[in-house]
Short mmCIF file of C-alpha atoms and ligand atoms in Angstrom, two decimals:
data_model
loop_
_atom_site.label_atom_id
_atom_site.label_comp_id
_atom_site.label_asym_id
_atom_site.label_seq_id
_atom_site.Cartn_x
_atom_site.Cartn_y
_atom_site.Cartn_z
CA UNK P 154 65.10 109.37 80.28
CA UNK P 155 66.63 110.97 83.60
CA UNK P 156 69.96 113.37 82.87
CA UNK P 157 72.72 112.28 85.18
CA UNK P 158 73.88 113.85 88.31
CA UNK P 159 76.78 116.00 87.01
CA UNK P 160 79.24 115.42 90.28
CA UNK P 161 80.66 119.04 90.15
CA UNK P 162 84.30 118.23 91.53
CA UNK P 163 85.32 122.15 91.73
CA UNK P 164 82.84 122.37 94.37
CA UNK P 165 83.02 118.78 95.89
CA UNK P 166 86.72 120.23 96.42
CA UNK P 167 85.62 124.17 97.91
CA UNK P 168 83.42 121.99 100.42
CA UNK P 169 86.12 119.88 101.52
CA UNK P 170 88.63 123.45 101.26
CA UNK P 171 85.95 125.77 103.86
CA UNK P 172 86.03 121.63 106.54
CA UNK P 173 89.76 121.44 106.45
CA UNK P 174 90.22 125.50 107.77
CA UNK P 175 87.92 124.97 110.37
CA UNK P 176 89.92 121.78 111.25
CA UNK P 177 93.15 123.59 110.90
CA UNK P 178 91.89 127.25 112.86
CA UNK P 179 90.55 124.83 115.49
CA UNK P 180 93.98 122.76 115.65
CA UNK P 181 95.87 126.27 116.07
CA UNK P 182 93.19 127.28 118.98
CA UNK P 183 93.20 124.25 121.03
CA UNK P 184 97.13 123.04 120.96
CA UNK P 185 98.90 126.17 119.46
CA UNK P 186 100.10 123.41 116.03
CA UNK P 187 100.21 124.12 112.65
CA UNK P 188 100.08 121.91 109.75
CA UNK P 189 103.65 122.98 107.64
CA UNK P 190 102.97 121.07 103.90
CA UNK P 191 106.66 120.91 102.84
CA UNK P 192 106.91 120.58 98.51
CA UNK P 193 109.67 119.84 96.33
CA UNK P 194 110.10 120.44 93.17
CA UNK P 195 113.31 119.14 91.13
CA UNK P 196 113.66 120.30 87.82
CA UNK P 197 111.64 122.87 85.79
CA UNK P 198 109.13 120.98 84.09
CA UNK P 199 106.03 123.75 83.84
CA UNK P 200 103.18 121.70 84.21
CA UNK P 201 105.08 120.45 88.22
CA UNK P 202 105.69 124.35 88.41
CA UNK P 203 101.76 124.90 88.27
CA UNK P 204 100.68 121.68 90.63
CA UNK P 205 103.47 122.44 93.02
CA UNK P 206 102.11 126.47 93.15
CA UNK P 207 99.18 125.41 93.48
CA UNK P 208 99.21 123.09 96.24
CA UNK P 209 101.17 125.91 97.80
CA UNK P 210 98.51 128.32 97.57
CA UNK P 211 95.62 125.91 98.82
CA UNK P 212 98.21 124.60 101.94
CA UNK P 213 98.37 128.98 102.57
CA UNK P 214 94.80 129.39 102.11
CA UNK P 215 93.47 126.97 104.68
CA UNK P 216 95.71 128.34 106.98
CA UNK P 217 98.65 126.55 106.97
CA UNK P 218 102.42 126.69 106.91
CA UNK P 219 103.55 126.15 103.31
CA UNK P 220 107.72 125.37 102.27
CA UNK P 221 108.70 125.14 98.92
CA UNK P 222 111.98 124.14 98.17
CA UNK P 223 112.31 124.31 94.66
CA UNK P 224 115.94 122.49 92.80
CA UNK P 225 117.49 122.82 89.66
CA UNK P 226 117.16 119.33 87.53
CA UNK P 227 121.24 118.68 87.82
CA UNK P 228 120.26 117.82 91.97
CA UNK P 229 122.14 114.42 93.10
CA UNK P 230 120.36 112.06 94.12
CA UNK P 231 122.73 112.15 97.52
CA UNK P 232 121.18 115.79 97.55
CA UNK P 233 117.92 114.65 97.64
CA UNK P 234 117.70 112.58 100.40
CA UNK P 235 119.77 114.24 102.14
CA UNK P 236 116.38 117.41 102.22
CA UNK P 237 113.97 114.71 102.21
CA UNK P 238 116.33 113.69 105.64
CA UNK P 239 116.61 117.05 106.64
CA UNK P 240 112.44 117.73 106.70
CA UNK P 241 111.94 114.03 108.65
CA UNK P 242 113.69 115.64 111.22
CA UNK P 243 111.84 119.61 111.15
CA UNK P 244 109.48 119.31 113.26
CA UNK P 245 107.84 122.37 111.82
CA UNK P 246 106.78 119.86 108.53
CA UNK P 247 103.86 117.98 108.96
CA UNK P 248 103.59 116.57 105.46
CA UNK P 249 106.50 116.23 102.67
CA UNK P 250 105.12 116.22 99.34
CA UNK P 251 107.94 114.84 96.87
CA UNK P 252 106.83 116.58 93.15
CA UNK P 253 106.87 113.27 90.52
CA UNK P 254 107.53 112.81 88.10
CA UNK P 255 112.00 113.20 88.77
CA UNK P 256 114.63 113.55 86.56
CA UNK P 257 115.80 110.31 84.99
CA UNK P 258 118.89 110.06 86.90
CA UNK P 259 117.09 109.77 89.96
CA UNK P 260 115.86 106.87 91.55
CA UNK P 261 111.51 107.55 92.82
CA UNK P 262 111.19 104.99 94.11
CA UNK P 263 114.47 105.17 96.63
CA UNK P 264 113.33 108.24 97.77
CA UNK P 265 109.73 107.67 98.53
CA UNK P 266 111.31 105.32 100.75
CA UNK P 267 113.54 107.53 102.24
CA UNK P 268 110.06 109.78 103.19
CA UNK P 269 109.25 109.73 107.11
CA UNK P 270 105.98 107.28 106.08
CA UNK P 271 104.51 109.72 109.19
CA UNK P 272 104.73 113.18 106.78
CA UNK P 273 104.01 110.90 103.81
CA UNK P 274 101.11 112.60 102.45
CA UNK P 275 101.07 111.76 98.90
CA UNK P 276 100.50 107.90 100.54
CA UNK P 277 102.99 106.70 98.54
CA UNK P 278 105.49 105.31 100.91
CA UNK P 279 105.50 101.06 100.58
CA UNK P 280 104.46 101.34 104.58
CA UNK P 281 101.25 103.48 103.63
CA UNK P 282 100.29 100.78 101.10
CA UNK P 283 100.79 97.60 103.38
CA UNK P 284 98.66 100.29 105.97
CA UNK P 285 95.50 100.65 103.24
CA UNK P 286 96.20 97.16 102.30
CA UNK P 287 95.52 96.21 106.54
CA UNK P 288 92.40 97.76 106.29
CA UNK P 289 93.81 100.19 108.86
CA UNK P 290 93.78 104.17 108.86
CA UNK P 291 96.26 105.25 106.47
CA UNK P 292 97.43 108.57 104.64
CA UNK P 293 95.98 107.02 101.55
CA UNK P 294 97.06 108.18 98.06
CA UNK P 295 95.10 111.87 97.16
CA UNK P 296 93.40 111.62 93.84
CA UNK P 297 91.52 108.20 95.07
CA UNK P 298 91.02 109.56 98.63
CA UNK P 299 89.48 112.34 96.72
CA UNK P 300 87.02 109.63 93.92
CA UNK P 301 85.74 107.65 97.69
CA UNK P 302 84.96 110.72 98.83
CA UNK P 303 82.79 111.88 95.42
CA UNK P 304 81.26 108.09 95.04
CA UNK P 305 79.83 108.59 98.95
CA UNK P 306 78.55 112.04 98.44
CA UNK P 307 76.13 110.59 95.57
CA UNK P 308 75.88 107.49 97.31
CA UNK P 309 76.81 107.74 101.45
CA UNK P 310 76.06 104.12 102.15
CA UNK P 311 77.94 101.51 98.72
CA UNK P 312 78.77 98.38 100.87
CA UNK P 313 77.54 95.35 98.77
CA UNK P 314 77.80 97.67 95.17
CA UNK P 315 79.44 96.04 93.06
CA UNK P 316 82.73 98.27 91.82
CA UNK P 317 84.53 98.01 88.66
CA UNK P 318 88.36 99.40 88.63
CA UNK P 319 89.88 100.23 85.00
CA UNK P 320 93.38 100.42 85.74
CA UNK P 321 95.57 98.44 88.92
CA UNK P 322 98.42 101.51 88.69
CA UNK P 323 100.22 101.83 92.62
CA UNK P 324 99.49 105.28 92.36
CA UNK P 325 95.26 105.01 91.25
CA UNK P 326 93.24 102.15 90.51
CA UNK P 327 95.26 99.61 93.05
CA UNK P 328 94.11 102.31 96.25
CA UNK P 329 91.04 102.85 94.67
CA UNK P 330 90.75 99.09 94.20
CA UNK P 331 91.19 99.40 98.37
CA UNK P 332 89.12 101.59 99.22
CA UNK P 333 86.07 100.73 97.76
CA UNK P 334 86.73 97.10 99.45
CA UNK P 335 86.89 98.56 102.61
CA UNK P 336 84.00 99.99 102.40
CA UNK P 337 82.41 96.44 101.51
CA UNK P 338 82.19 97.28 97.80
CA UNK P 339 82.46 93.80 95.72
CA UNK P 340 85.48 95.32 93.54
CA UNK P 341 87.02 94.35 90.42
CA UNK P 342 89.88 95.69 88.84
CA UNK P 343 90.64 95.25 85.44
CA UNK P 344 93.65 96.26 83.34
CA UNK P 345 95.27 95.66 80.02
CA UNK P 346 95.05 92.04 79.98
CA UNK P 347 91.23 92.34 81.31
CA UNK P 348 88.86 90.17 78.35
CA UNK P 349 85.51 91.70 77.75
CA UNK P 350 86.06 95.03 79.96
CA UNK P 351 82.62 96.18 77.67
CA UNK P 352 80.44 93.09 79.43
CA UNK P 353 82.61 93.33 82.89
CA UNK P 354 82.52 97.20 83.12
CA UNK P 355 78.36 96.78 82.13
CA UNK P 356 78.19 94.42 84.94
CA UNK P 357 79.80 97.68 87.56
CA UNK P 358 76.77 99.39 90.18
CA UNK P 359 80.26 102.22 90.58
CA UNK P 360 82.85 101.94 87.56
CA UNK P 361 86.18 103.93 88.04
CA UNK P 362 88.16 104.98 85.10
CA UNK P 363 91.88 105.15 85.67
CA UNK P 364 93.64 103.83 82.69
CA UNK P 365 94.97 107.23 80.48
CA UNK P 366 93.06 105.91 76.93
CA UNK P 367 91.02 109.35 75.89
CA UNK P 368 87.21 108.02 76.24
CA UNK P 369 88.11 104.67 75.67
CA UNK P 370 84.55 103.69 78.38
CA UNK P 371 81.59 104.14 75.69
CA UNK P 372 77.87 104.05 76.65
CA UNK P 373 77.23 100.75 76.06
CA UNK P 374 80.04 99.34 78.30
CA UNK P 375 77.74 101.68 81.34
CA UNK P 376 75.13 100.38 83.51
CA UNK P 377 72.40 102.39 83.48
CA UNK P 378 71.91 104.47 86.50
CA UNK P 379 75.59 103.68 87.89
CA UNK P 380 78.45 106.29 88.99
CA UNK P 381 80.95 106.47 86.54
CA UNK P 382 84.08 108.05 88.27
CA UNK P 383 86.56 109.28 85.85
CA UNK P 384 90.25 110.13 86.86
CA UNK P 385 91.73 110.18 83.11
CA UNK P 386 93.54 113.52 81.60
CA UNK P 387 94.41 112.89 78.17
CA UNK P 388 94.70 115.92 75.62
CA UNK P 389 94.10 115.66 72.26
CA UNK P 390 93.89 117.31 69.16
CA UNK P 391 91.58 119.24 67.65
CA UNK P 392 90.91 120.72 64.71
CA UNK P 393 92.18 124.21 65.97
CA UNK P 394 95.17 122.71 66.50
CA UNK P 395 94.46 123.73 70.49
CA UNK P 396 93.90 120.93 72.05
CA UNK P 397 91.68 119.73 74.56
CA UNK P 398 91.48 117.72 77.80
CA UNK P 399 88.86 114.37 77.55
CA UNK P 400 89.09 111.48 80.02
CA UNK P 401 89.06 107.72 79.84
CA UNK P 402 85.16 108.02 79.37
CA UNK P 403 82.99 108.93 75.93
CA UNK P 404 81.30 111.21 78.71
CA UNK P 405 78.54 112.63 76.19
CA UNK P 406 77.60 108.69 75.26
CA UNK P 407 78.43 107.42 79.12
CA UNK P 408 76.05 110.99 80.43
CA UNK P 409 73.31 109.17 78.48
CA UNK P 410 73.04 105.97 80.63
CA UNK P 411 74.77 106.62 83.63
CA UNK P 412 73.30 107.92 87.44
CA UNK P 413 75.65 110.26 88.01
CA UNK P 414 79.11 110.69 86.48
CA UNK P 415 82.16 113.12 86.89
CA UNK P 416 83.11 115.38 83.90
CA UNK P 417 86.92 115.94 82.70
CA UNK P 418 87.90 118.38 83.51
CA UNK P 419 86.33 119.63 86.61
CA UNK P 420 86.24 116.18 88.08
CA UNK P 421 87.92 114.45 89.93
CA UNK P 422 90.62 116.48 89.13
CA UNK P 423 90.25 119.25 91.57
CA UNK P 424 89.31 116.93 94.60
CA UNK P 425 93.16 115.78 94.44
CA UNK P 426 95.02 118.25 95.67
CA UNK P 427 92.23 119.01 98.47
CA UNK P 428 93.02 115.85 99.92
CA UNK P 429 96.63 116.23 99.74
CA UNK P 430 95.67 119.55 102.65
CA UNK P 431 93.63 116.19 104.61
CA UNK P 432 96.51 114.61 104.65
CA UNK P 433 98.52 117.19 105.58
CA UNK P 434 95.89 117.70 108.78
CA UNK P 435 95.65 114.42 110.16
CA UNK P 436 99.97 113.83 109.49
CA UNK P 437 99.81 117.00 111.96
CA UNK P 438 96.92 115.40 113.74
CA UNK P 439 98.45 111.88 114.41
CA UNK P 440 102.42 112.92 114.51
CA UNK P 441 101.09 115.46 117.51
CA UNK P 442 98.80 112.43 119.10
CA UNK P 443 95.62 114.96 118.93
CA UNK P 444 92.32 113.45 118.95
CA UNK P 445 89.90 116.34 119.48
CA UNK P 446 89.83 118.07 116.24
CA UNK P 447 87.68 116.63 112.75
CA UNK P 448 89.73 115.07 110.03
CA UNK P 449 86.85 114.75 107.04
CA UNK P 450 86.76 111.52 106.19
CA UNK P 451 83.96 111.99 103.18
CA UNK P 452 82.89 115.26 102.17
CA UNK P 453 80.98 117.70 104.25
CA UNK P 454 77.42 118.37 103.53
CA UNK P 455 76.03 121.10 101.28
P1 NDP I 290 99.23 104.77 84.83
O1 NDP I 290 99.67 104.23 82.78
O2 NDP I 290 100.42 103.79 85.56
O3 NDP I 290 98.02 102.76 85.18
C1 NDP I 290 97.44 102.64 83.36
C2 NDP I 290 96.72 101.33 83.68
O4 NDP I 290 95.39 101.31 82.50
C3 NDP I 290 97.38 100.04 83.60
O5 NDP I 290 97.18 99.50 84.92
C4 NDP I 290 97.02 99.13 82.92
O6 NDP I 290 96.92 98.01 82.24
C5 NDP I 290 95.76 100.43 82.21
N1 NDP I 290 95.27 99.89 81.33
C6 NDP I 290 95.92 100.80 80.28
N2 NDP I 290 95.96 100.54 78.81
C7 NDP I 290 94.39 99.50 78.79
C8 NDP I 290 93.37 98.83 78.34
N3 NDP I 290 93.04 99.41 77.03
N4 NDP I 290 92.44 98.73 79.19
C9 NDP I 290 92.08 98.12 79.76
N5 NDP I 290 93.30 98.72 80.77
C10 NDP I 290 94.52 99.29 80.32
O7 NDP I 290 98.73 105.43 85.09
P2 NDP I 290 97.79 105.95 85.99
O8 NDP I 290 97.18 105.44 86.82
O9 NDP I 290 99.06 106.99 86.58
O10 NDP I 290 96.55 106.84 85.32
C11 NDP I 290 95.21 106.75 85.28
C12 NDP I 290 94.68 107.82 84.39
O11 NDP I 290 94.58 108.95 85.64
C13 NDP I 290 95.50 108.44 83.62
O12 NDP I 290 95.04 109.77 82.63
C14 NDP I 290 96.60 110.02 84.19
O13 NDP I 290 96.66 111.26 83.52
C15 NDP I 290 95.17 110.51 85.28
N6 NDP I 290 95.37 110.55 86.31
C16 NDP I 290 94.59 111.62 87.36
C17 NDP I 290 94.77 112.14 88.07
C18 NDP I 290 94.04 113.34 88.59
O14 NDP I 290 93.83 113.96 89.38
N7 NDP I 290 92.58 113.73 87.92
C19 NDP I 290 96.16 111.90 88.96
C20 NDP I 290 96.40 110.99 88.60
C21 NDP I 290 96.54 110.28 87.20
P3 NDP I 290 98.76 96.76 83.13
O15 NDP I 290 99.21 97.48 84.27
O16 NDP I 290 98.09 95.65 82.68
O17 NDP I 290 99.73 97.97 82.12
#
């Protein structure tokens, strides 16, 4: 039995970030434009603070400008919308990232819908979703883009492959499915009402799991040689009380069967922030109608 390829998201994201930094330098040299990423954090949720700081650090390391807006949890929806409108109009800002979830008194959809679609680097604005559906060039949500890049790094041409996506969320499942469809895979989107999930998964040459159920996908659900992308991040209890992170796939079992598999942590996760940088670069180029700077759509070769 051959060992699977372990898809190393950290190594892949480092490769991608290097390519982005080169393109950012190119954009500055040729056009005098520095991509700017504005991050908006409402409240003091520790996990969100870590994510936002990491996004800012990565942007700065790639040579971009980073504008940070930390607002108290008591911020009104009207004040948040006012800031969004300011950022929409600010020529130094090419990408706006409103860290989710927002406090309960704020209507998340209203805020996302107020973003300029041209600057929505999280790819969640309804217009961005529509463009992806139409098969056009879009700012696609970062985690799905990262999944596709990891898949095509293992198998550059996936046309005709059977892909099963577990989960149909707006954030992950649906955009991943559309990206795979745009690559000419035959895609099945599964969810909590799907019957015979194990049988369906066994038909998949490419299996993407995004359900948020710890180790739900077992080894005998997986077709021999399949590419398995585990998006799930679940914290589970351990006897020492420290807890640990596991994916939606039972890694030890799946690794016996899969041809390639992402670990959790260290698989899809690191790609998400790198793809946010891709989107910020892409937005800056699109806003300024720049066409002679490379925006990565695939992982660069090793
Ligand atoms: P959601 O909760 O929004 O969606 C989960 C989806 O899984 C739903 O479509 C749901 O079906 C489906 N589902 C739930 N239970 C089952 C089941 N027993 N069988 C089949 N389908 C089921 O989650 P997200 O899409 O936001 O996230 C999914 C996972 O990915 C989470 O673990 C999350 O933490 C992780 N994540 C990781 C990221 C990363 O950077 N690595 C980024 C974003 C998310 P239905 O629609 O019928 O309810």
